[in-house]
mmCIF file of C-alpha atoms in Angstrom:
data_model
loop_
_atom_site.group_PDB
_atom_site.id
_atom_site.type_symbol
_atom_site.label_atom_id
_atom_site.label_comp_id
_atom_site.label_asym_id
_atom_site.label_seq_id
_atom_site.Cartn_x
_atom_site.Cartn_y
_atom_site.Cartn_z
ATOM 1 C CA MET H 252 4.719 14.794 -30.035
ATOM 2 C CA ASP H 253 5.857 18.143 -29.358
ATOM 3 C CA MET H 254 6.828 19.295 -25.989
ATOM 4 C CA LYS H 255 5.076 22.215 -24.752
ATOM 5 C CA ILE H 256 6.148 24.634 -21.940
ATOM 6 C CA ILE H 257 3.141 25.184 -19.273
ATOM 7 C CA GLU H 258 3.483 27.278 -16.434
ATOM 8 C CA VAL H 259 2.723 26.066 -12.998
ATOM 9 C CA LYS H 260 3.923 28.559 -10.241
ATOM 10 C CA GLN H 261 2.966 26.853 -7.377
ATOM 11 C CA SER H 262 4.343 25.907 -4.294
ATOM 12 C CA ILE H 263 5.462 22.342 -3.341
ATOM 13 C CA PHE H 264 3.566 23.034 -0.235
ATOM 14 C CA ALA H 265 0.298 24.263 -1.767
ATOM 15 C CA ASP H 266 -1.483 20.761 -2.228
ATOM 16 C CA ASN H 267 -0.567 19.421 1.233
ATOM 17 C CA ASP H 268 -1.467 22.681 2.699
ATOM 18 C CA ALA H 269 -4.952 22.819 1.088
ATOM 19 C CA ASP H 270 -5.456 18.942 2.296
ATOM 20 C CA ALA H 271 -4.292 19.806 5.908
ATOM 21 C CA GLU H 272 -7.174 22.672 5.813
ATOM 22 C CA ARG H 273 -9.742 20.290 5.070
ATOM 23 C CA LEU H 274 -8.421 17.775 7.421
ATOM 24 C CA ARG H 275 -8.694 20.516 10.177
ATOM 25 C CA GLN H 276 -12.390 21.515 8.926
ATOM 26 C CA GLN H 277 -13.410 17.925 9.384
ATOM 27 C CA LEU H 278 -11.952 17.357 12.859
ATOM 28 C CA LYS H 279 -13.663 20.464 13.760
ATOM 29 C CA SER H 280 -17.286 19.394 12.615
ATOM 30 C CA GLU H 281 -16.373 15.968 14.300
ATOM 31 C CA GLY H 282 -15.467 17.626 17.313
ATOM 32 C CA THR H 283 -12.078 16.367 17.874
ATOM 33 C CA PHE H 284 -9.217 18.289 19.017
ATOM 34 C CA LEU H 285 -5.818 17.472 16.974
ATOM 35 C CA LEU H 286 -2.586 18.028 18.735
ATOM 36 C CA ASN H 287 0.504 17.863 16.619
ATOM 37 C CA VAL H 288 3.771 16.948 18.671
ATOM 38 C CA MET H 289 7.229 17.525 17.788
ATOM 39 C CA SER H 290 10.742 17.391 18.755
ATOM 40 C CA SER H 291 14.055 15.874 18.406
ATOM 41 C CA PRO H 292 14.506 12.365 19.100
ATOM 42 C CA GLY H 293 15.108 11.674 22.845
ATOM 43 C CA SER H 294 13.687 14.786 23.895
ATOM 44 C CA GLY H 295 10.695 13.156 26.404
ATOM 45 C CA LYS H 296 7.999 13.396 23.955
ATOM 46 C CA THR H 297 6.670 9.686 24.738
ATOM 47 C CA THR H 298 7.000 10.165 28.511
ATOM 48 C CA THR H 299 5.443 13.803 28.366
ATOM 49 C CA LEU H 300 2.305 12.174 26.662
ATOM 50 C CA VAL H 301 1.944 9.573 29.082
ATOM 51 C CA ARG H 302 1.924 12.054 32.006
ATOM 52 C CA THR H 303 -0.542 14.100 30.175
ATOM 53 C CA ILE H 304 -3.181 11.543 28.985
ATOM 54 C CA ASN H 305 -2.982 10.443 32.548
ATOM 55 C CA ALA H 306 -3.661 13.764 34.006
ATOM 56 C CA LEU H 307 -6.326 14.293 31.470
ATOM 57 C CA SER H 308 -7.843 10.740 30.821
ATOM 58 C CA ASP H 309 -10.890 11.449 33.222
ATOM 59 C CA GLU H 310 -11.886 14.624 31.274
ATOM 60 C CA PHE H 311 -11.374 13.813 27.769
ATOM 61 C CA ARG H 312 -11.428 10.629 25.695
ATOM 62 C CA ILE H 313 -8.026 10.272 24.409
ATOM 63 C CA GLY H 314 -6.475 8.775 21.256
ATOM 64 C CA ILE H 315 -3.056 8.897 20.358
ATOM 65 C CA MET H 316 -1.041 7.949 16.697
ATOM 66 C CA GLU H 317 2.703 7.247 17.143
ATOM 67 C CA ALA H 318 4.410 8.115 14.194
ATOM 68 C CA ASP H 319 7.701 6.492 13.508
ATOM 69 C CA ILE H 320 10.094 5.381 10.610
ATOM 70 C CA ASP H 321 9.603 1.824 11.903
ATOM 71 C CA SER H 322 9.180 -0.042 15.290
ATOM 72 C CA ASP H 323 6.268 0.174 17.643
ATOM 73 C CA VAL H 324 8.046 0.774 21.145
ATOM 74 C CA ASP H 325 5.958 4.142 21.516
ATOM 75 C CA ALA H 326 2.746 2.403 20.848
ATOM 76 C CA ARG H 327 3.574 -0.454 23.366
ATOM 77 C CA THR H 328 4.970 2.182 25.794
ATOM 78 C CA MET H 329 1.445 4.121 25.114
ATOM 79 C CA SER H 330 -0.857 1.108 25.615
ATOM 80 C CA GLU H 331 0.973 -0.093 28.913
ATOM 81 C CA ASN H 332 0.821 2.735 30.512
ATOM 82 C CA THR H 333 -2.168 4.469 29.755
ATOM 83 C CA LYS H 334 -5.900 4.128 29.072
ATOM 84 C CA ALA H 335 -5.620 6.210 25.677
ATOM 85 C CA LYS H 336 -6.148 4.240 22.204
ATOM 86 C CA THR H 337 -3.392 3.680 20.508
ATOM 87 C CA ILE H 338 -2.343 3.147 17.080
ATOM 88 C CA GLN H 339 1.424 2.936 15.166
ATOM 89 C CA ILE H 340 1.947 4.724 11.868
ATOM 90 C CA HIS H 341 4.580 3.813 9.923
ATOM 91 C CA THR H 342 5.991 6.523 7.836
ATOM 92 C CA GLY H 343 7.698 4.023 5.347
ATOM 93 C CA GLY H 344 11.108 5.707 6.033
ATOM 94 C CA MET H 345 9.950 9.261 5.309
ATOM 95 C CA CYS H 346 11.013 11.779 8.291
ATOM 96 C CA HIS H 347 7.723 13.426 8.606
ATOM 97 C CA LEU H 348 3.986 13.326 8.123
ATOM 98 C CA ASP H 349 1.969 14.835 6.181
ATOM 99 C CA ALA H 350 -1.743 15.799 5.920
ATOM 100 C CA ASP H 351 -2.858 12.634 3.800
ATOM 101 C CA MET H 352 -1.090 10.067 6.326
ATOM 102 C CA THR H 353 -2.375 12.084 9.194
ATOM 103 C CA ARG H 354 -6.141 11.581 7.825
ATOM 104 C CA GLN H 355 -5.193 7.877 7.225
ATOM 105 C CA GLY H 356 -4.183 7.754 10.869
ATOM 106 C CA ILE H 357 -7.265 9.596 12.147
ATOM 107 C CA THR H 358 -9.629 7.074 9.963
ATOM 108 C CA GLU H 359 -7.969 4.313 11.487
ATOM 109 C CA LEU H 360 -7.990 5.573 15.250
ATOM 110 C CA GLY H 361 -11.953 6.860 14.765
ATOM 111 C CA THR H 362 -13.212 10.171 15.886
ATOM 112 C CA ALA H 363 -16.619 9.086 17.047
ATOM 113 C CA ASP H 364 -15.199 8.100 20.672
ATOM 114 C CA VAL H 365 -12.302 10.597 20.667
ATOM 115 C CA ASP H 366 -12.555 14.338 22.137
ATOM 116 C CA LEU H 367 -8.386 14.784 22.065
ATOM 117 C CA ALA H 368 -6.274 12.722 19.420
ATOM 118 C CA ILE H 369 -2.614 13.268 19.704
ATOM 119 C CA LEU H 370 -0.092 12.554 16.808
ATOM 120 C CA GLU H 371 3.499 11.876 17.986
ATOM 121 C CA ASN H 372 5.489 13.160 15.060
ATOM 122 C CA VAL H 373 8.312 11.443 14.139
ATOM 123 C CA GLY H 374 11.571 12.668 16.181
ATOM 124 C CA ASN H 375 13.043 15.800 13.686
ATOM 125 C CA LEU H 376 13.183 19.474 13.734
ATOM 126 C CA VAL H 377 13.146 20.219 10.262
ATOM 127 C CA CYS H 378 10.652 18.270 8.137
ATOM 128 C CA PRO H 379 7.478 17.917 10.165
ATOM 129 C CA ALA H 380 7.664 21.476 10.529
ATOM 130 C CA GLU H 381 7.360 22.020 6.541
ATOM 131 C CA PHE H 382 4.253 20.116 6.263
ATOM 132 C CA ASP H 383 0.975 20.900 7.918
ATOM 133 C CA THR H 384 -0.949 17.804 9.489
ATOM 134 C CA GLY H 385 -4.125 19.407 9.646
ATOM 135 C CA ALA H 386 -3.774 19.821 13.161
ATOM 136 C CA SER H 387 -5.887 21.934 15.486
ATOM 137 C CA LYS H 388 -2.381 23.253 17.543
ATOM 138 C CA ASN H 389 1.314 22.392 17.577
ATOM 139 C CA VAL H 390 3.318 21.704 19.941
ATOM 140 C CA MET H 391 6.934 21.512 20.306
ATOM 141 C CA ILE H 392 9.498 19.890 23.133
ATOM 142 C CA LEU H 393 12.961 21.099 23.766
ATOM 143 C CA SER H 394 14.681 19.413 26.303
ATOM 144 C CA VAL H 395 17.580 21.097 28.449
ATOM 145 C CA PRO H 396 20.637 18.965 27.072
ATOM 146 C CA GLU H 397 19.777 20.105 23.442
ATOM 147 C CA GLY H 398 20.709 23.591 24.126
ATOM 148 C CA HIS H 399 19.120 27.167 24.423
ATOM 149 C CA ASP H 400 20.448 27.689 20.750
ATOM 150 C CA LYS H 401 18.071 25.639 18.822
ATOM 151 C CA PRO H 402 15.288 28.531 17.904
ATOM 152 C CA LEU H 403 18.347 30.367 16.482
ATOM 153 C CA LYS H 404 19.200 26.752 14.220
ATOM 154 C CA TYR H 405 15.753 25.690 13.727
ATOM 155 C CA PRO H 406 13.975 28.831 13.377
ATOM 156 C CA LEU H 407 10.455 27.472 10.987
ATOM 157 C CA ILE H 408 9.664 24.950 14.070
ATOM 158 C CA PHE H 409 9.315 27.726 16.587
ATOM 159 C CA LYS H 410 7.471 29.970 13.680
ATOM 160 C CA VAL H 411 4.631 26.740 13.261
ATOM 161 C CA CYS H 412 4.340 26.173 16.975
ATOM 162 C CA ASP H 413 1.661 27.711 19.626
ATOM 163 C CA ALA H 414 3.444 26.147 22.528
ATOM 164 C CA LEU H 415 6.697 25.070 23.795
ATOM 165 C CA LEU H 416 7.608 22.737 26.423
ATOM 166 C CA ILE H 417 10.731 22.771 27.869
ATOM 167 C CA ASN H 418 11.446 19.313 28.961
ATOM 168 C CA LYS H 419 14.235 18.113 31.731
ATOM 169 C CA ILE H 420 14.509 21.300 33.645
ATOM 170 C CA ASP H 421 15.351 19.172 36.986
ATOM 171 C CA VAL H 422 19.147 18.561 35.221
ATOM 172 C CA MET H 423 19.150 22.224 34.408
ATOM 173 C CA PRO H 424 22.138 22.767 37.104
ATOM 174 C CA TYR H 425 24.529 20.201 34.783
ATOM 175 C CA PHE H 426 23.756 22.067 31.626
ATOM 176 C CA ASP H 427 24.826 25.608 30.515
ATOM 177 C CA PHE H 428 20.885 26.070 29.421
ATOM 178 C CA ASP H 429 19.899 29.753 29.493
ATOM 179 C CA MET H 430 16.175 30.150 30.153
ATOM 180 C CA ASP H 431 16.046 33.426 29.405
ATOM 181 C CA LYS H 432 18.137 33.419 26.233
ATOM 182 C CA VAL H 433 15.746 30.139 24.977
ATOM 183 C CA THR H 434 12.699 32.530 25.639
ATOM 184 C CA GLU H 435 14.021 35.570 24.026
ATOM 185 C CA TYR H 436 15.153 33.354 20.919
ATOM 186 C CA ALA H 437 11.706 31.864 20.552
ATOM 187 C CA HIS H 438 10.128 35.136 20.774
ATOM 188 C CA MET H 439 11.952 36.327 18.352
ATOM 189 C CA ARG H 440 10.837 33.589 15.846
ATOM 190 C CA ASN H 441 7.280 33.652 17.191
ATOM 191 C CA PRO H 442 5.915 36.408 19.708
ATOM 192 C CA ASP H 443 2.790 34.530 20.183
ATOM 193 C CA ILE H 444 4.336 31.074 21.464
ATOM 194 C CA LYS H 445 3.522 29.959 24.731
ATOM 195 C CA ILE H 446 6.465 28.704 26.848
ATOM 196 C CA PHE H 447 6.195 25.963 29.851
ATOM 197 C CA PRO H 448 9.342 24.818 31.640
ATOM 198 C CA ILE H 449 8.548 21.285 32.685
ATOM 199 C CA CYS H 450 9.974 18.127 33.924
ATOM 200 C CA ALA H 451 7.729 15.121 33.097
ATOM 201 C CA LYS H 452 9.506 12.915 34.987
ATOM 202 C CA THR H 453 8.831 14.443 38.108
ATOM 203 C CA GLY H 454 5.692 16.437 37.103
ATOM 204 C CA GLU H 455 7.093 19.802 37.931
ATOM 205 C CA GLY H 456 5.590 22.732 35.768
ATOM 206 C CA MET H 457 2.950 20.094 34.401
ATOM 207 C CA ASP H 458 -0.211 21.859 35.496
ATOM 208 C CA ALA H 459 0.232 25.207 33.523
ATOM 209 C CA TRP H 460 0.824 23.007 30.391
ATOM 210 C CA TYR H 461 -2.408 20.920 31.371
ATOM 211 C CA GLU H 462 -4.675 24.033 31.784
ATOM 212 C CA TRP H 463 -3.570 25.489 28.245
ATOM 213 C CA LEU H 464 -4.355 22.049 26.451
ATOM 214 C CA ARG H 465 -7.686 21.883 28.740
ATOM 215 C CA THR H 466 -8.677 25.254 27.387
ATOM 216 C CA GLU H 467 -7.385 24.902 23.868
ATOM 217 C CA VAL H 468 -9.612 21.602 23.671
ATOM 218 C CA LYS H 469 -12.563 22.859 25.183
ATOM 219 C CA GLU H 470 -12.397 25.760 22.956
ATOM 220 C CA TRP H 471 -11.903 23.880 19.795
ATOM 221 C CA ARG H 472 -15.045 21.388 21.083
ATOM 222 C CA SER H 473 -17.025 24.491 21.497
ATOM 223 C CA MET M 226 14.865 11.632 3.047
ATOM 224 C CA HIS M 227 13.344 14.941 3.166
ATOM 225 C CA GLU M 228 13.495 15.609 -0.383
ATOM 226 C CA LEU M 229 11.801 12.301 -1.221
ATOM 227 C CA GLY M 230 8.756 13.654 0.849
ATOM 228 C CA ILE M 231 8.881 16.738 -1.191
ATOM 229 C CA ILE M 232 8.978 14.658 -4.299
ATOM 230 C CA VAL M 233 6.105 12.773 -3.402
ATOM 231 C CA HIS M 234 4.016 16.018 -3.134
ATOM 232 C CA ILE M 235 5.515 17.429 -6.454
ATOM 233 C CA SER M 236 4.516 14.052 -8.002
ATOM 234 C CA ARG M 237 0.948 14.289 -6.689
ATOM 235 C CA THR M 238 0.705 17.940 -7.737
ATOM 236 C CA LEU M 239 2.015 17.099 -11.186
ATOM 237 C CA THR M 240 -0.504 14.291 -11.641
ATOM 238 C CA LYS M 241 -3.380 16.162 -10.777
ATOM 239 C CA LEU M 242 -2.236 18.787 -13.370
ATOM 240 C CA ALA M 243 -2.076 16.287 -16.033
ATOM 241 C CA ASP M 244 -5.368 15.069 -15.529
ATOM 242 C CA GLU M 245 -6.850 18.344 -15.715
ATOM 243 C CA LYS M 246 -4.805 19.395 -19.065
ATOM 244 C CA LYS M 247 -5.107 15.863 -20.699
ATOM 245 C CA LEU M 248 -0.988 15.326 -20.639
ATOM 246 C CA SER M 249 0.613 11.686 -20.851
ATOM 247 C CA LYS M 250 4.047 12.629 -20.309
ATOM 248 C CA ILE M 251 6.205 15.502 -18.743
ATOM 249 C CA GLY M 252 9.754 15.782 -20.445
ATOM 250 C CA SER M 253 10.863 18.189 -17.769
ATOM 251 C CA VAL M 254 9.963 19.926 -14.339
ATOM 252 C CA THR M 255 11.767 23.259 -13.317
ATOM 253 C CA LEU M 256 11.848 24.417 -9.690
ATOM 254 C CA GLU M 257 12.453 27.591 -8.086
ATOM 255 C CA VAL M 258 14.535 26.593 -4.956
ATOM 256 C CA GLY M 259 15.300 29.112 -2.152
ATOM 257 C CA GLU M 260 18.969 29.337 -1.161
ATOM 258 C CA VAL M 261 17.758 28.886 2.483
ATOM 259 C CA SER M 262 15.097 26.205 1.987
ATOM 260 C CA GLY M 263 16.866 23.316 3.510
ATOM 261 C CA ILE M 264 16.760 21.483 0.044
ATOM 262 C CA VAL M 265 19.726 20.167 -1.321
ATOM 263 C CA PRO M 266 20.116 20.166 -4.980
ATOM 264 C CA ASP M 267 22.140 17.058 -5.247
ATOM 265 C CA TYR M 268 19.888 14.978 -3.102
ATOM 266 C CA MET M 269 16.729 16.103 -5.163
ATOM 267 C CA THR M 270 18.340 14.801 -8.407
ATOM 268 C CA ASP M 271 18.826 11.586 -6.837
ATOM 269 C CA ALA M 272 15.662 11.049 -5.163
ATOM 270 C CA TRP M 273 14.175 12.295 -8.305
ATOM 271 C CA ASN M 274 15.764 9.799 -10.452
ATOM 272 C CA TYR M 275 14.776 6.978 -7.959
ATOM 273 C CA TYR M 276 11.194 8.359 -7.860
ATOM 274 C CA LYS M 277 10.249 9.094 -11.029
ATOM 275 C CA LYS M 278 10.621 5.375 -12.208
ATOM 276 C CA LYS M 279 7.231 4.790 -9.869
ATOM 277 C CA THR M 280 5.612 7.174 -11.885
ATOM 278 C CA PRO M 281 4.678 6.542 -15.751
ATOM 279 C CA LEU M 282 3.910 10.236 -16.222
ATOM 280 C CA LEU M 283 7.497 11.080 -15.015
ATOM 281 C CA ALA M 284 9.412 8.257 -15.995
ATOM 282 C CA GLU M 285 11.304 10.125 -18.605
ATOM 283 C CA SER M 286 11.647 13.517 -17.015
ATOM 284 C CA GLU M 287 14.268 15.476 -16.037
ATOM 285 C CA LEU M 288 14.636 17.886 -12.965
ATOM 286 C CA ARG M 289 15.816 21.006 -13.361
ATOM 287 C CA MET M 290 16.365 23.696 -10.337
ATOM 288 C CA GLU M 291 16.964 27.306 -10.771
ATOM 289 C CA THR M 292 17.782 29.193 -7.219
ATOM 290 C CA LEU M 293 16.037 32.157 -5.732
ATOM 291 C CA PRO M 294 18.315 34.456 -3.411
ATOM 292 C CA ALA M 295 17.862 34.359 0.327
ATOM 293 C CA VAL M 296 17.150 38.356 1.612
ATOM 294 C CA THR M 297 16.748 39.098 4.802
ATOM 295 C CA PHE M 298 15.022 42.383 6.230
ATOM 296 C CA CYS M 299 16.360 44.266 9.367
ATOM 297 C CA GLU M 300 13.560 45.833 11.454
ATOM 298 C CA GLU M 301 15.967 48.108 13.030
ATOM 299 C CA CYS M 302 17.429 49.895 10.552
ATOM 300 C CA GLU M 303 15.288 48.808 7.626
ATOM 301 C CA ASN M 304 18.054 47.709 5.650
ATOM 302 C CA THR M 305 17.539 44.192 3.527
ATOM 303 C CA TYR M 306 20.591 42.272 2.968
ATOM 304 C CA GLU M 307 22.189 38.721 1.951
ATOM 305 C CA THR M 308 21.318 36.124 4.379
ATOM 306 C CA VAL M 309 23.662 33.368 3.198
ATOM 307 C CA LYS M 310 26.645 35.882 3.634
ATOM 308 C CA TYR M 311 25.493 37.539 7.001
ATOM 309 C CA GLY M 312 23.229 35.554 8.389
ATOM 310 C CA LYS M 313 20.831 36.614 11.300
ATOM 311 C CA ILE M 314 22.692 39.741 12.525
ATOM 312 C CA CYS M 315 22.166 42.684 10.333
ATOM 313 C CA PRO M 316 25.587 43.796 8.838
ATOM 314 C CA ARG M 317 24.703 47.125 9.003
ATOM 315 C CA CYS M 318 23.367 47.774 12.541
ATOM 316 C CA ASN M 319 24.132 44.676 14.388
ATOM 317 C CA SER M 320 20.937 43.964 15.142
ATOM 318 C CA PRO M 321 19.147 40.471 15.595
ATOM 319 C CA ARG M 322 15.721 41.654 15.014
ATOM 320 C CA THR M 323 15.800 40.524 11.387
ATOM 321 C CA TYR M 324 13.347 38.159 9.551
ATOM 322 C CA LEU M 325 13.913 36.638 6.070
ATOM 323 C CA LEU M 326 12.168 38.166 3.089
ATOM 324 C CA THR M 327 12.668 35.829 0.348
ATOM 325 C CA GLY M 328 14.712 32.188 0.193
ATOM 326 C CA SER M 329 12.865 29.522 2.043
ATOM 327 C CA GLU M 330 10.338 28.901 -0.720
ATOM 328 C CA CYS M 331 10.281 25.863 -3.343
ATOM 329 C CA ASN M 332 7.950 26.558 -6.176
ATOM 330 C CA ILE M 333 7.214 24.445 -9.192
ATOM 331 C CA LYS M 334 7.950 26.963 -11.870
ATOM 332 C CA GLU M 335 6.795 25.362 -15.159
ATOM 333 C CA ILE M 336 6.805 21.680 -17.049
ATOM 334 C CA GLU M 337 7.401 20.725 -20.267
ATOM 335 C CA ALA M 338 4.821 18.013 -21.471
ATOM 336 C CA CYS M 339 2.590 17.263 -24.030
#
């Protein structure tokens, strides 16, 4: 058989982007807000989320999806320390979640009794930023020990996030971390990004973050 | 690993396309890969050769890649320059107020199929 050349001219992300948009519309109609949380490994995602869930669990019915390449450590931590409905998603070796995997997680979690679904993405600053999961809002956690130059090195993740939590501010005196510089660099990538300096361990700065999330969830569900 | 995820998406797109156009075999896939897309061509080829065996449509296909040059625009002096050579700071006026015009994309350009 003769091969013929067929012009495709399509971004490799087009298929996932369309799928993500469908999931977003579905969640909107079902009244479930999906928060996609991204960061490097060890930035304090799980600690931040445990505290956030416990602070908001009287206001919203919360579900959490823990995505990891392997293990159920985070899912166990969540179910031992919060009342949130928890499921574990294994990415089967992949370094990120796409819209299709997120939909499978959402289906398992169920939206009927969940107002706020949180997706704890795989710890990685590169790949999760490229794949739209269908989330209502994207949030990133950057911790002080990682350094203030990250917006320069990993521009895309700062571009796609609506809020940036700067965690572990309690150890600032021990690191050469410049809060003004990180703010400047992050705004260079994304002028609209909201920045919240926090310490998930002590609770410092968390109220402003809760307030932002609360407002976003209410707006989405209204 | 990142390359493998991308290939899964390419495979899905092509499977859909093959259904629409009634294609049974793909001989080659040509991608346009931006210079600063973060995609490593060697890893792509390895991941492609691993993954294609799982998809009959692609089993005998060859992956080809064409590079799209990365170009940055400076908001200060409205100059464009080569991203890979000069990075984020404009070589003409030293401004950091620059953004990428092209070079981060990855497109499926064309396929050979029957």
